Amino acid sequence: RAKKEGRGRWTLFDPQRNAVAVSQYAMSVRIPMALDRGEFFLDYQPLCALDDGAMVAVEALVRWRHPELGVLGPDEFIMTAEDSGLIIPLGRWVLLHACEQAARWADRFGDAAPRMNVNLAVRQARNAGLIADIDRILRSSDLDPGRLQLEITESAMLGPRDPALQALHELVGMGVSLTVDDFGTGWSNLAYLRDLPVSGLKIDGSFVSELHASGEDPVGWRIIGGMVSLAHSLGLSVTAEGVETAADAQRLRAIGCDCAQGWYYGRPVRPGEITRRIVEAAGGTRADGEG
Ligand code: C2E
Ligand code: MG
Ligand code: MG
Ligand code: MG
């Protein structure tokens, strides 16, 4: 039976979907049509400051309302989109819609609006049109570049000669910030921390979730503590992903981690739900969920 649990595991035992899953090619060729038909949408998940719980940013997470398969999570189509190059138009769509949403919140709530985190595939960073795309999107959405933060997965990190490096430096020059996603999973060569103008690290959710599996796990906590120290010694802010319990949040706060993201602080939700949270945090009572 198909079961909704864990990270993007929506479908494991559904034979019909398995049949379709093997045909990644069929899936990827449908992406342009799905873009035309408006089948993609973005949910937003809060990133909260550990000291006072304030929602400082949200991460845009793409989903596909597939006409035959139902709602698909990104783990089911992002890789094929990268392999086929269709991540370029899909990623552009994500950036545009996330920036438009961020601008609506900024217009309505000013400094109380959350910043917008968007995942950037390495293939996008290597695409010659990226700078022009982002520049155009920031202008058309009228979003302050300082409100946009791009997340780049550590496992995809770039060597010193990678053509993406120049583009990433240019983006930072435009006022956009960069953060390392899934930190700790890349068997890293940490040289990119020297070569890339990143301003934050996101500790991969597996570190926090392994703590649950092993109860009190001093080694796991020490590893997280070490990552926090490394980040701070480089002047970077650090966010822990996969924070599911109050106890996790408490320990992370004690370690000095800056922010947290995870079910304890809120699942990925429709934009109207984020709007409701901003209003609530501001002590407002206006009940509308238009986003
Ligand atoms: P990510 O960037 O590391 O995003 C965090 C993932 O962890 C999300 O899965 C989120 O739903 C899940 N998550 C958040 N809190 C918890 C928690 O407390 N417990 C558990 N077990 N999971 C939690 P999602 O939405 O399935 O996204 C998976 C990955 O797909 C993302 O990982 C990101 O790498 C990629 N992705 C999503 N949207 C985009 C996009 O627009 N462009 C690109 N290139 N990649 C995307
Ligand atoms: Mg991310
Ligand atoms: Mg991550
Ligand atoms: Mg991840």
PDB file of C-alpha atoms in Angstrom, residues 108-109 112-113 275-286:
ATOM      1  CA  ARG A 108       2.260  43.373   3.115  1.00  0.00           C
ATOM      2  CA  PHE A 109       4.404  42.740   6.193  1.00  0.00           C
ATOM      3  CA  ALA A 112       8.106  40.906   9.558  1.00  0.00           C
ATOM      4  CA  ALA A 113       8.009  38.978   6.259  1.00  0.00           C
ATOM      5  CA  THR A 275       0.443  34.225   5.841  1.00  0.00           C
ATOM      6  CA  ARG A 276      -1.727  33.161   8.759  1.00  0.00           C
ATOM      7  CA  ARG A 277       1.379  32.511  10.861  1.00  0.00           C
ATOM      8  CA  ILE A 278       2.898  35.902  10.037  1.00  0.00           C
ATOM      9  CA  VAL A 279      -0.342  37.646  11.015  1.00  0.00           C
ATOM     10  CA  GLU A 280      -0.573  35.620  14.202  1.00  0.00           C
ATOM     11  CA  ALA A 281       3.053  36.366  15.157  1.00  0.00           C
ATOM     12  CA  ALA A 282       2.398  40.069  14.633  1.00  0.00           C
ATOM     13  CA  GLY A 283      -0.440  39.767  17.135  1.00  0.00           C
ATOM     14  CA  GLY A 284      -2.956  40.513  14.407  1.00  0.00           C
ATOM     15  CA  THR A 285      -6.412  39.084  14.186  1.00  0.00           C
ATOM     16  CA  ARG A 286      -7.120  39.581  10.500  1.00  0.00           C
TER      17      ARG A 286
END
